[in-house]
XYZ file of C-alpha atoms in Angstrom:
766
model
C -67.686 10.086 -8.346
C -67.225 7.818 -11.326
C -69.290 4.770 -10.484
C -68.334 3.145 -13.805
C -64.602 2.971 -12.979
C -63.322 -0.602 -12.692
C -62.577 -1.724 -9.136
C -58.913 -1.768 -8.079
C -57.792 -5.328 -7.374
C -57.124 -6.072 -3.706
C -53.582 -7.304 -4.465
C -52.733 -4.069 -6.282
C -54.032 -1.973 -3.388
C -52.003 -4.025 -0.894
C -48.817 -3.765 -2.906
C -48.942 -0.005 -3.167
C -47.596 0.857 0.348
C -44.692 -1.589 -0.094
C -43.837 -0.056 -3.458
C -43.936 3.386 -1.936
C -41.653 2.229 0.867
C -39.132 0.825 -1.619
C -39.256 4.030 -3.603
C -38.592 5.991 -0.423
C -35.598 3.756 0.364
C -34.211 4.099 -3.149
C -34.759 7.852 -3.088
C -32.784 8.074 0.156
C -29.708 6.378 -1.322
C -26.866 8.650 -2.340
C -26.432 7.116 -5.793
C -23.408 9.188 -6.893
C -21.528 8.223 -3.724
C -22.587 4.599 -4.086
C -21.275 4.502 -7.655
C -17.986 6.098 -6.582
C -17.522 3.560 -3.776
C -18.424 0.679 -6.118
C -15.884 1.897 -8.674
C -13.236 2.188 -5.952
C -13.902 -1.336 -4.681
C -13.889 -2.788 -8.212
C -10.551 -1.136 -9.017
C -9.011 -2.413 -5.806
C -10.160 -5.977 -6.411
C -8.831 -5.810 -9.960
C -5.499 -4.501 -8.704
C -5.204 -7.309 -6.143
C -5.616 -9.814 -8.973
C -2.955 -8.073 -11.075
C -0.328 -7.583 -8.370
C 2.401 -10.229 -7.926
C 3.544 -8.833 -4.567
C 3.192 -11.207 -1.640
C 4.440 -10.413 1.894
C 5.214 -14.074 2.518
C 8.232 -13.704 0.242
C 9.406 -10.245 1.323
C 12.214 -9.118 3.603
C 10.951 -5.509 3.599
C 8.505 -3.905 6.049
C 5.509 -5.785 4.653
C 7.265 -9.122 5.197
C 8.117 -8.163 8.761
C 4.491 -7.160 9.429
C 3.273 -10.453 7.965
C 5.624 -12.624 10.019
C 4.778 -10.785 13.252
C 1.072 -11.124 12.474
C 1.403 -14.803 11.593
C 3.240 -15.569 14.827
C 0.602 -13.633 16.769
C -2.225 -15.481 15.009
C -0.699 -18.888 15.694
C 0.946 -18.550 19.094
C -0.779 -15.514 20.611
C 2.634 -13.903 21.203
C 3.702 -10.537 19.809
C 7.481 -10.434 19.464
C 9.725 -7.518 18.413
C 12.060 -9.832 16.557
C 13.385 -7.374 13.992
C 15.731 -4.441 14.514
C 12.890 -2.056 15.398
C 10.070 -1.855 17.915
C 7.181 -1.101 15.584
C 3.644 0.253 16.024
C 1.380 -2.761 16.616
C -2.177 -2.004 15.503
C -1.899 -2.931 11.834
C -0.052 -6.113 12.840
C -2.986 -7.021 15.107
C -5.362 -6.232 12.237
C -3.459 -8.560 9.905
C -3.249 -11.240 12.615
C -7.042 -11.260 13.021
C -7.554 -12.267 9.401
C -4.732 -14.792 9.443
C -6.301 -16.327 12.538
C -9.673 -16.456 10.808
C -8.091 -18.334 7.899
C -6.654 -20.845 10.370
C -10.027 -21.302 12.071
C -11.646 -21.892 8.679
C -9.031 -24.543 7.931
C -7.735 -22.616 4.904
C -4.464 -21.044 6.108
C -3.357 -20.206 2.564
C -6.313 -17.795 2.297
C -4.887 -15.552 5.024
C -3.264 -12.994 2.735
C -6.348 -12.844 0.507
C -8.569 -12.220 3.536
C -6.276 -9.355 4.574
C -6.463 -7.863 1.084
C -10.255 -8.106 1.042
C -10.455 -6.563 4.516
C -8.195 -3.740 3.357
C -10.475 -3.239 0.361
C -13.354 -2.786 2.800
C -11.231 -0.283 4.739
C -10.579 1.552 1.479
C -14.333 1.767 0.848
C -14.882 3.069 4.385
C -12.166 5.687 3.856
C -13.950 6.895 0.722
C -17.213 7.305 2.652
C -15.458 9.051 5.546
C -13.711 11.378 3.090
C -17.047 12.238 1.500
C -18.599 12.918 4.912
C -15.651 15.016 6.119
C -15.482 17.164 2.971
C -19.247 17.655 2.855
C -19.304 18.733 6.500
C -16.148 20.882 6.350
C -17.165 22.858 3.284
C -20.965 22.399 3.516
C -20.831 21.257 -0.103
C -22.223 18.053 -1.571
C -20.092 18.513 -4.688
C -16.906 18.849 -2.623
C -17.773 15.636 -0.799
C -18.320 13.708 -4.025
C -15.185 15.068 -5.678
C -13.032 14.174 -2.679
C -14.603 10.710 -2.568
C -13.751 10.298 -6.252
C -10.145 11.308 -5.562
C -9.869 8.716 -2.777
C -11.563 6.071 -4.922
C -9.688 6.510 -8.198
C -6.180 7.800 -7.509
C -3.608 5.075 -8.205
C -1.714 5.067 -4.858
C -4.985 4.616 -2.966
C -6.111 1.841 -5.317
C -2.776 0.075 -4.831
C -2.836 0.089 -1.011
C -5.074 -2.985 -0.395
C -2.693 -5.179 -2.433
C 0.236 -4.561 -0.053
C 0.569 -5.112 3.688
C 1.691 -1.711 4.915
C 0.307 0.504 7.666
C -0.770 3.460 5.526
C -4.240 2.247 4.562
C -5.395 1.616 8.132
C -3.708 4.832 9.247
C -5.470 6.975 6.631
C -8.817 5.390 7.470
C -8.333 6.189 11.164
C -7.157 9.715 10.346
C -10.242 10.394 8.223
C -12.400 9.050 11.057
C -10.566 11.341 13.494
C -11.122 14.364 11.234
C -14.786 13.603 10.589
C -15.509 13.220 14.312
C -13.754 16.521 15.036
C -15.934 18.235 12.460
C -19.053 16.651 13.972
C -18.038 18.023 17.359
C -17.450 21.419 15.754
C -21.009 21.401 14.457
C -22.987 19.900 17.362
C -20.602 20.315 20.352
C -21.337 16.801 21.589
C -18.475 15.655 23.804
C -19.036 12.091 22.658
C -17.761 12.958 19.169
C -14.685 14.647 20.632
C -13.949 11.623 22.815
C -14.310 9.228 19.881
C -12.042 11.480 17.820
C -9.394 11.070 20.534
C -9.827 7.299 20.433
C -9.412 7.342 16.646
C -6.234 9.421 16.918
C -4.845 7.072 19.567
C -5.510 4.114 17.275
C -3.849 5.984 14.399
C -0.806 6.580 16.632
C -0.578 2.826 17.232
C -0.443 2.444 13.467
C 1.984 5.295 12.717
C 3.491 6.904 15.788
C 3.839 10.504 14.418
C 0.074 10.813 14.842
C 0.542 10.825 18.633
C 2.274 14.196 18.592
C -0.559 15.758 16.632
C -2.439 15.986 19.934
C -0.962 19.484 19.930
C -2.827 20.276 16.696
C -6.175 19.349 18.244
C -5.402 21.477 21.311
C -4.557 24.353 18.930
C -7.791 23.649 17.044
C -9.876 23.816 20.235
C -8.269 27.104 21.295
C -8.620 28.641 17.832
C -12.207 27.467 17.682
C -12.988 29.268 20.956
C -11.309 32.477 19.808
C -13.088 32.261 16.461
C -16.427 31.885 18.234
C -15.683 34.923 20.407
C -14.681 36.984 17.384
C -17.835 36.054 15.533
C -19.942 37.023 18.521
C -18.294 40.442 18.694
C -18.476 41.037 14.959
C -22.173 40.191 14.812
C -22.892 42.609 17.652
C -24.695 40.158 19.907
C -25.260 41.831 23.306
C -26.869 40.847 26.567
C -29.543 42.664 28.592
C -27.068 45.195 29.976
C -25.967 46.195 26.519
C -22.415 44.913 26.935
C -20.853 42.382 24.567
C -21.838 38.857 25.473
C -18.305 37.571 24.896
C -15.064 39.432 25.427
C -11.982 38.762 23.355
C -10.685 36.373 25.986
C -14.076 34.817 26.445
C -16.126 34.173 29.554
C -14.526 32.113 32.282
C -17.066 29.357 31.865
C -16.342 29.149 28.137
C -12.620 28.742 28.712
C -13.301 26.144 31.362
C -15.300 24.309 28.725
C -12.300 24.469 26.370
C -10.036 23.143 29.105
C -12.468 20.329 29.742
C -12.511 19.492 26.035
C -8.706 19.416 25.925
C -8.526 17.125 28.964
C -11.195 14.824 27.525
C -9.521 14.545 24.140
C -6.021 13.952 25.521
C -7.324 11.405 28.022
C -9.153 9.427 25.330
C -6.107 9.455 23.061
C -3.728 8.336 25.781
C -6.177 5.699 27.007
C -5.543 3.885 23.719
C -1.776 4.443 23.608
C -0.678 4.033 27.239
C -1.351 0.276 27.548
C 1.160 -0.267 24.752
C 3.583 2.149 26.424
C 3.220 0.172 29.647
C 3.928 -3.061 27.759
C 7.123 -1.547 26.370
C 8.218 -0.400 29.818
C 7.585 -3.794 31.400
C 9.449 -5.542 28.588
C 12.377 -3.146 28.056
C 12.460 -1.017 31.236
C 12.379 2.135 29.156
C 9.660 4.638 28.342
C 8.882 3.949 24.672
C 5.522 5.583 23.852
C 4.935 3.583 20.659
C 8.045 2.573 18.708
C 11.747 3.196 18.103
C 11.554 4.091 14.415
C 12.246 7.791 14.915
C 15.584 7.548 16.717
C 16.946 4.773 14.507
C 15.798 6.299 11.207
C 17.225 9.667 12.278
C 20.676 8.136 12.777
C 20.545 6.162 9.529
C 19.419 9.178 7.520
C 21.983 11.551 9.039
C 24.923 9.224 8.464
C 26.408 8.181 5.130
C 24.197 5.993 2.944
C 26.945 3.424 2.360
C 27.173 2.887 6.132
C 23.487 2.047 6.558
C 23.749 -1.733 6.214
C 26.677 -1.863 8.645
C 24.731 0.222 11.160
C 21.694 -2.041 10.862
C 23.827 -5.125 11.469
C 25.401 -3.373 14.451
C 21.976 -2.638 15.927
C 20.768 -6.192 15.373
C 23.670 -7.467 17.474
C 22.577 -5.296 20.424
C 19.795 -6.018 22.923
C 16.514 -4.530 21.716
C 16.232 -2.207 24.731
C 19.587 -0.538 23.960
C 19.136 0.122 20.243
C 17.044 3.293 20.322
C 19.234 5.004 22.930
C 22.402 4.098 21.071
C 20.993 5.373 17.749
C 19.852 8.625 19.355
C 23.309 9.109 20.879
C 24.956 8.605 17.505
C 22.523 11.069 15.886
C 23.314 13.668 18.554
C 27.041 13.199 17.955
C 26.580 13.801 14.219
C 24.521 16.933 14.883
C 27.052 18.225 17.412
C 29.815 17.897 14.838
C 27.696 19.272 11.985
C 24.548 21.138 13.155
C 23.513 21.875 9.566
C 23.651 18.221 8.507
C 19.827 17.793 8.193
C 19.558 20.933 6.062
C 22.148 20.059 3.414
C 20.021 17.648 1.339
C 16.740 19.371 2.209
C 16.257 21.227 -1.086
C 16.868 18.102 -3.153
C 14.521 16.187 -0.877
C 11.895 18.911 -1.161
C 12.058 18.818 -4.961
C 11.801 15.038 -4.845
C 8.393 15.364 -3.204
C 6.850 17.125 -6.211
C 7.291 14.445 -8.846
C 4.762 12.709 -11.039
C 4.925 9.463 -9.108
C 3.625 6.913 -11.603
C 5.660 8.383 -14.451
C 8.644 8.181 -12.103
C 7.978 4.516 -11.346
C 6.992 3.479 -14.862
C 9.336 5.434 -17.106
C 12.281 6.537 -14.922
C 13.142 3.753 -12.505
C 15.533 1.074 -13.684
C 13.235 -1.783 -12.720
C 9.601 -2.417 -11.866
C 10.766 -4.363 -8.776
C 7.948 -6.899 -9.218
C 5.174 -4.283 -9.116
C 2.331 -4.655 -11.614
C 3.065 -1.364 -13.378
C 2.549 -2.542 -16.943
C -0.982 -3.994 -16.611
C -2.061 -1.021 -14.494
C -0.380 1.677 -16.596
C -3.609 3.263 -17.866
C -4.866 3.789 -14.330
C -1.459 5.016 -13.154
C -1.010 7.594 -15.912
C -4.570 8.838 -15.440
C -3.809 8.979 -11.724
C -0.864 11.316 -12.275
C -3.157 13.644 -14.238
C -5.753 13.435 -11.458
C -3.053 14.221 -8.890
C -1.916 17.232 -10.916
C -5.446 18.644 -11.139
C -6.218 18.125 -7.452
C -2.854 19.544 -6.354
C -3.330 22.717 -8.381
C -6.877 23.060 -7.092
C -5.771 22.176 -3.552
C -3.169 24.936 -3.434
C -5.796 27.359 -4.671
C -8.208 26.141 -1.993
C -5.627 26.454 0.782
C -4.937 30.057 -0.251
C -8.617 31.064 -0.319
C -10.376 32.878 2.525
C -11.083 30.375 5.294
C -14.818 30.096 4.841
C -14.663 26.686 6.537
C -13.373 28.414 9.705
C -9.891 29.584 10.615
C -9.563 26.900 13.277
C -10.101 24.214 10.619
C -7.657 25.892 8.245
C -4.999 26.109 10.991
C -5.517 22.435 11.799
C -4.926 21.381 8.191
C -1.944 23.703 7.734
C -0.378 22.372 10.948
C -0.758 18.797 9.721
C 0.718 19.684 6.324
C 3.695 21.471 7.871
C 4.313 18.582 10.252
C 4.099 16.005 7.455
C 6.468 17.965 5.226
C 8.918 18.423 8.102
C 9.092 14.721 8.961
C 9.598 13.763 5.323
C 12.334 16.359 4.844
C 14.186 15.365 8.012
C 14.030 11.653 7.294
C 13.525 10.429 3.722
C 10.946 10.470 0.970
C 8.889 7.408 0.165
C 5.677 7.720 -1.862
C 3.610 6.112 0.901
C 4.930 8.641 3.433
C 3.489 11.417 1.264
C -0.075 10.060 1.233
C -1.230 12.161 4.232
C 0.002 15.281 2.413
C -1.828 14.483 -0.814
C -4.950 13.516 1.142
C -5.203 16.964 2.743
C -4.249 18.789 -0.447
C -6.844 16.704 -2.315
C -9.452 17.611 0.300
C -9.019 21.312 -0.426
C -8.696 20.580 -4.120
C -12.159 19.040 -4.058
C -13.498 22.232 -2.452
C -11.852 24.486 -5.023
C -13.074 22.354 -7.932
C -16.577 22.172 -6.483
C -16.632 25.953 -6.132
C -15.639 26.417 -9.753
C -18.195 23.851 -10.907
C -20.910 25.555 -8.848
C -22.261 28.331 -11.099
C -23.214 31.647 -9.613
C -26.917 31.914 -9.021
C -27.351 34.991 -11.180
C -25.607 33.249 -14.073
C -27.563 30.055 -13.634
C -30.898 31.783 -14.276
C -31.680 32.253 -17.970
C -32.682 35.754 -18.996
C -35.816 34.491 -20.707
C -37.782 31.311 -20.510
C -37.125 30.750 -24.229
C -33.307 30.750 -23.879
C -31.705 27.678 -25.414
C -30.393 25.228 -22.801
C -27.117 24.611 -24.637
C -26.305 28.310 -24.813
C -27.195 28.767 -21.151
C -24.988 25.850 -20.165
C -22.007 27.308 -22.009
C -22.609 30.720 -20.480
C -22.804 29.255 -16.954
C -19.609 27.253 -17.330
C -17.695 30.190 -18.775
C -19.057 32.443 -16.076
C -18.098 30.052 -13.332
C -14.526 29.538 -14.545
C -13.578 32.932 -15.921
C -15.412 35.452 -13.761
C -13.058 38.016 -12.216
C -12.588 37.988 -8.419
C -13.908 40.792 -6.297
C -11.464 43.570 -5.377
C -11.165 42.350 -1.768
C -10.155 38.886 -3.026
C -7.207 40.071 -5.159
C -4.567 39.420 -2.431
C -5.803 35.840 -2.170
C -5.783 35.509 -5.949
C -2.185 36.695 -6.095
C -1.095 34.159 -3.481
C -2.976 31.428 -5.337
C -1.277 32.317 -8.611
C 2.162 32.302 -6.994
C 1.548 28.915 -5.366
C 0.321 27.348 -8.594
C 3.242 28.753 -10.590
C 5.714 27.477 -7.971
C 4.070 24.053 -7.945
C 4.075 23.712 -11.720
C 7.693 24.851 -11.845
C 8.673 22.245 -9.231
C 6.887 19.482 -11.131
C 7.939 20.395 -14.657
C 11.534 21.285 -13.818
C 12.157 18.052 -11.923
C 12.227 15.907 -15.087
C 12.112 16.390 -18.824
C 8.774 14.634 -18.882
C 8.056 14.827 -22.640
C 11.375 13.169 -23.480
C 10.994 10.615 -20.662
C 7.485 9.657 -21.751
C 8.518 9.370 -25.422
C 11.434 7.048 -24.672
C 9.368 5.142 -22.136
C 6.567 4.505 -24.615
C 9.097 3.208 -27.162
C 10.619 0.944 -24.511
C 7.257 -0.426 -23.468
C 6.154 -1.165 -27.018
C 9.326 -3.153 -27.564
C 8.980 -4.978 -24.226
C 5.408 -6.033 -24.983
C 6.440 -7.373 -28.399
C 9.392 -9.180 -26.830
C 7.302 -10.792 -24.083
C 4.776 -12.063 -26.615
C 7.510 -13.525 -28.803
C 9.264 -15.136 -25.821
C 6.019 -16.706 -24.588
C 5.361 -18.055 -28.094
C 8.846 -19.603 -28.249
C 10.216 -17.229 -30.921
C 13.365 -16.384 -28.985
C 15.189 -14.673 -31.861
C 12.320 -12.206 -32.322
C 12.181 -11.709 -28.560
C 15.913 -10.914 -28.512
C 15.470 -8.315 -31.230
C 12.582 -6.645 -29.416
C 14.417 -6.554 -26.085
C 17.439 -4.966 -27.741
C 15.127 -2.292 -29.155
C 13.811 -1.669 -25.639
C 17.382 -1.162 -24.404
C 18.037 1.317 -27.205
C 15.091 3.357 -25.895
C 16.220 3.065 -22.247
C 19.703 1.562 -21.819
C 19.522 1.492 -17.994
C 16.316 -0.567 -17.788
C 17.274 -3.676 -15.814
C 14.102 -5.588 -16.674
C 14.880 -5.337 -20.402
C 18.399 -6.673 -19.829
C 16.963 -9.478 -17.707
C 14.536 -10.426 -20.478
C 17.299 -10.206 -23.081
C 19.428 -12.553 -20.978
C 16.537 -15.021 -20.881
C 16.082 -14.850 -24.661
C 19.799 -15.400 -25.279
C 19.917 -18.328 -22.872
C 16.840 -19.892 -24.478
C 18.852 -19.911 -27.728
C 21.729 -21.653 -25.928
C 24.027 -18.644 -25.503
C 24.480 -18.692 -21.706
C 27.704 -16.665 -21.819
C 26.093 -13.729 -23.614
C 23.047 -13.983 -21.366
C 25.098 -13.814 -18.174
C 27.081 -10.881 -19.571
C 23.894 -8.786 -19.644
C 23.438 -8.940 -15.868
C 25.143 -7.649 -12.758
C 24.812 -8.980 -9.244
C 22.287 -7.450 -6.838
C 20.536 -5.137 -9.341
C 16.999 -6.471 -8.846
C 15.308 -9.567 -7.501
C 14.447 -11.055 -10.877
C 17.816 -10.226 -12.416
C 19.525 -12.011 -9.516
C 17.324 -15.033 -10.137
C 18.122 -15.098 -13.856
C 21.837 -14.533 -13.226
C 21.952 -17.509 -10.864
C 19.788 -19.707 -13.081
C 21.976 -19.101 -16.137
C 25.092 -19.893 -14.117
C 23.434 -23.106 -12.927
C 22.338 -24.086 -16.416
C 25.886 -23.488 -17.668
C 27.219 -25.833 -14.971
C 28.755 -23.144 -12.731
C 27.038 -24.176 -9.486
C 29.414 -22.183 -7.281
C 28.403 -18.930 -9.000
C 24.728 -19.900 -9.072
C 23.976 -20.592 -5.454
C 24.333 -17.130 -3.884
C 22.215 -15.104 -6.362
C 19.514 -17.789 -6.470
C 19.218 -17.951 -2.687
C 19.295 -14.138 -2.470
C 16.581 -13.750 -5.104
C 14.232 -16.263 -3.506
C 14.795 -14.891 -0.017
C 14.019 -11.232 -0.699
C 11.809 -11.321 -3.764
C 8.594 -9.850 -2.410
C 6.707 -12.173 -4.759
C 6.346 -15.900 -5.349
C 9.651 -16.310 -7.160
C 9.091 -20.033 -7.685
C 5.980 -19.294 -9.727
C 7.703 -16.569 -11.753
C 10.712 -18.808 -12.457
C 8.442 -21.655 -13.542
C 6.786 -19.338 -16.075
C 9.825 -17.526 -17.474
C 12.904 -19.716 -17.098
C 13.735 -22.330 -19.724
C 15.925 -24.747 -17.719
C 17.697 -27.755 -19.260
C 15.855 -31.029 -19.692
C 16.284 -33.560 -16.905
C 14.609 -36.715 -15.622
C 15.506 -36.095 -11.981
C 15.549 -33.106 -9.704
C 17.127 -32.625 -6.293
C 15.190 -30.066 -4.232
C 17.525 -27.564 -2.616
C 18.085 -23.862 -1.937
C 17.675 -22.111 -5.286
C 19.201 -24.661 -7.640
C 15.765 -26.148 -8.413
C 14.116 -22.837 -9.382
C 12.466 -22.978 -12.767
C 11.190 -26.508 -12.105
C 9.059 -26.088 -8.945
C 6.278 -24.064 -7.368
C 4.482 -24.262 -4.022
C 7.414 -25.223 -1.788
C 9.039 -23.575 1.225
C 12.674 -22.460 1.151
C 15.454 -24.972 0.621
C 17.010 -26.593 3.684
C 19.770 -29.073 4.462
C 19.968 -31.901 6.984
C 21.940 -35.057 7.714
C 20.164 -36.784 4.826
C 20.909 -34.013 2.325
C 18.976 -31.053 0.930
C 15.178 -30.894 0.804
C 12.148 -28.612 0.722
C 8.895 -28.674 2.607
C 5.810 -28.953 0.445
C 3.563 -26.044 1.472
C 0.145 -27.565 0.876
C -0.061 -27.696 -2.899
C 3.000 -27.851 -5.115
C 4.045 -28.402 -8.691
C 7.100 -29.930 -10.348
C 7.466 -29.372 -14.097
C 10.198 -31.498 -15.672
C 11.227 -31.056 -19.317
C 12.401 -34.620 -19.912
C 15.760 -35.556 -21.358
C 14.073 -38.364 -23.341
C 10.464 -39.137 -24.228
C 8.412 -40.828 -21.556
C 8.297 -44.622 -21.924
C 5.071 -46.604 -21.581
C 6.093 -48.319 -18.342
C 7.581 -45.250 -16.599
C 7.218 -44.453 -12.919
C 7.451 -41.361 -10.758
C 9.830 -41.707 -7.809
C 9.575 -39.356 -4.839
C 12.054 -39.384 -1.938
C 10.099 -38.114 1.080
C 9.381 -38.223 4.784
C 6.437 -36.743 6.626
C 8.544 -34.725 9.071
C 5.800 -35.257 11.649
C 5.034 -37.912 14.262
C 2.217 -39.236 12.067
C 1.984 -40.372 8.456
C 0.785 -37.831 5.892
C -1.419 -38.614 2.858
C -0.087 -37.187 -0.425
C -2.257 -36.979 -3.535
C -0.370 -37.017 -6.837
C -1.388 -35.906 -10.346
C 0.477 -36.033 -13.631
C -1.183 -33.503 -15.911
C -4.909 -34.260 -15.742
C -4.343 -37.827 -14.557
C -4.766 -38.482 -10.845
C -2.184 -41.083 -9.913
C -3.645 -41.859 -6.506
C -2.685 -41.249 -2.919
C 0.582 -42.099 -1.179
C 0.840 -42.454 2.606
C 4.159 -40.861 3.526
C 5.544 -42.433 6.678
C 7.303 -40.613 9.484
C 10.751 -41.066 10.939
C 12.858 -41.941 7.908
C 13.449 -41.016 4.300
C 11.965 -43.423 1.777
C 11.554 -43.537 -1.985
C 7.917 -43.881 -3.045
C 7.172 -45.240 -6.537
C 4.030 -44.159 -8.384
C 3.320 -45.794 -11.802
C 2.583 -43.380 -14.638
C -0.339 -44.097 -16.980
C 0.447 -45.410 -20.437
C -1.491 -42.500 -21.926
C 1.469 -40.237 -21.079
C 3.940 -42.265 -23.143
C 5.903 -40.196 -25.660
C 5.554 -36.874 -23.850
C 8.664 -34.665 -23.648
C 7.653 -33.073 -20.353
C 5.669 -34.015 -17.290
C 3.651 -31.724 -15.043
C 3.467 -33.220 -11.541
C 1.104 -31.758 -8.972
C 1.214 -32.639 -5.290
C -1.261 -31.979 -2.492
C -1.056 -32.796 1.210
C -2.646 -31.390 4.400
C -0.680 -28.682 6.185
C 0.339 -28.170 9.786
C 2.071 -25.377 11.700
C 5.134 -26.548 13.675
C 4.673 -23.820 16.297
C 1.252 -25.247 17.166
C 2.228 -28.918 17.267
C 5.904 -29.101 18.240
C 6.964 -27.964 21.708
C 9.525 -25.160 21.633
C 9.121 -24.472 17.904
C 8.617 -20.899 16.690
C 8.155 -21.941 13.057
C 4.863 -20.369 11.930
C 4.943 -21.665 8.344
C 2.196 -23.856 6.874
C 3.967 -27.085 5.898
C 2.990 -30.535 4.610
C 5.887 -32.965 4.218
C 9.578 -33.058 3.280
C 10.670 -33.914 -0.284
C 14.296 -34.246 -1.355
C 14.133 -35.756 -4.840
C 11.752 -36.133 -7.771
C 12.677 -38.603 -10.521
C 11.032 -40.060 -13.604
C 12.255 -43.567 -14.445
């Protein structure tokens, strides 16, 4: 023993066990998975910040979900007030976060809380995907690759920014699959029961999941048969020398399967049946989850130009009669033309296999308010990622079922079912997400297998072999080694599937030509937007015309060109660029140019239509992009004030004239007809619209003008002096702030779930 060694300080000796514990914790963390999840969360948060879509301004499914959830959060009542009885679970999920925002006293944060919660669901889905792939294929690499696919592919990144059902549904489906695989490995009935609960919850999010109970029953039967076959093939025998398991299995084993089936079905239905009972009590009809199937079947079988008329017809009927009537009409169509669903099936099938982001970014005639331009790099990379995982996924699905034939049958059944429902009804990119999820799962396995070098190739022939040469040899060996003779039938099927897939993708569009013209269009649009923002409207006009040369049908370029022409005073030429009802923003610009030209009769309908169905905060967009005429007074109304305001509810009319509700915080930007005088005042015609007075805080630019107490019961004009420091300005930026209330919570009999402050009819600078 070295007696001359310096003594170890007591503090250092005490710290050593803690350091070792931290090292053990850090060593136990799956750092690759953690980095993948972190990247997925960061991309989703970035996308939320870039997206202009807002369900509060949408008349589509997301707007319907939001309004149902808001009513539920405020009143506690769930009402089927649209033309469909919908699955409820995602609406309840949204309502929870809206309710939390109300409890916190920040109702305007409700949508943001939903988006953040959906981001957390996206992260959970990534982890569940990793766990399912790792367990299914017993491969860490497959788990990480599938997690990366779920984290980075554009459609998955986009989901938290919109209020649809798909994100919650996919999370529940991955949970259902992972629990099934856990049961497959450990045979604990608890995992099977929880898998049934997860599937029941998924069915309350998207009802087609309910009918996949049959796939789990098939999976349990195939699993039993597979176990019997393995026992026979391995030659396991009992003491008498006879096979332990016959082909049909022992009676006790099949009783166990029957018990598993009963347990799973019972747990699934335990989640769904309370909702079914609610529907029966309310409508006196057995409606397991929703009425989407019958109604969509009728609408998709009949002529497209009749769809709006059919929807209006259904809306006029009692809710309980709509599904039966639609199903009767669908049966009549099929009786007259039994092949009707098959006629468009090939075109629909081809439509599935398209490069989705290229389709949205370079082919469609409008972006329809989606943030495609700022997210283009991720979207184009996502199409390449999708292509790689689809090719690999088809190869994986055609490989020998080393993960177990019962698992392969389960996935193939789900894929067939998903394809069938899409082909019978209609194709929407979000309806295809379950398909690409399962294909991506097998793609991760195939890619992991190719990236996993064979053991005999991984070992260098000598200890002096250069690492770089060995690495190249391993990679080449892994990717280009010939299959064994027994695997040639599988290889042939794989080759045929890949060739068919690539033919479907590449023959659907002339992608090189589309991308070339699209790139030229986008370069011109970016130049035009910069020039327009800088006030160089002639240069903007030239750039927008160049964009239209590259893609003449692009509505957004014509909309921007109309804005540039109008900004130069040519309203006639600007209006000539646009047609009614082409897109939300083009409707807004068409109406605004008609208004600015003095044609109020032509302006009102497109402005009201644009604001009512925009899917985004159209007031904010109009304030940024419109260049309305100068004025010292503004009457707030339905649409005619767009381009001057932001932060208000929709226009309304009453005995005292038109008005808008301030929705918490608002802005009025007036380009003045004459410079502001030193002794000017701001005049606001208002009433509180509530039994009590409401305090309103007013700013002009950075100057706080003070607080006005807006009385209840009558309209009054409130005068607020403007500071002398603003004299000479050619525009004034007025900001307003007042506490909100919800009429449905304070006014008996009201079902108005909006967050409102006070009523304003006129803003004037004098």
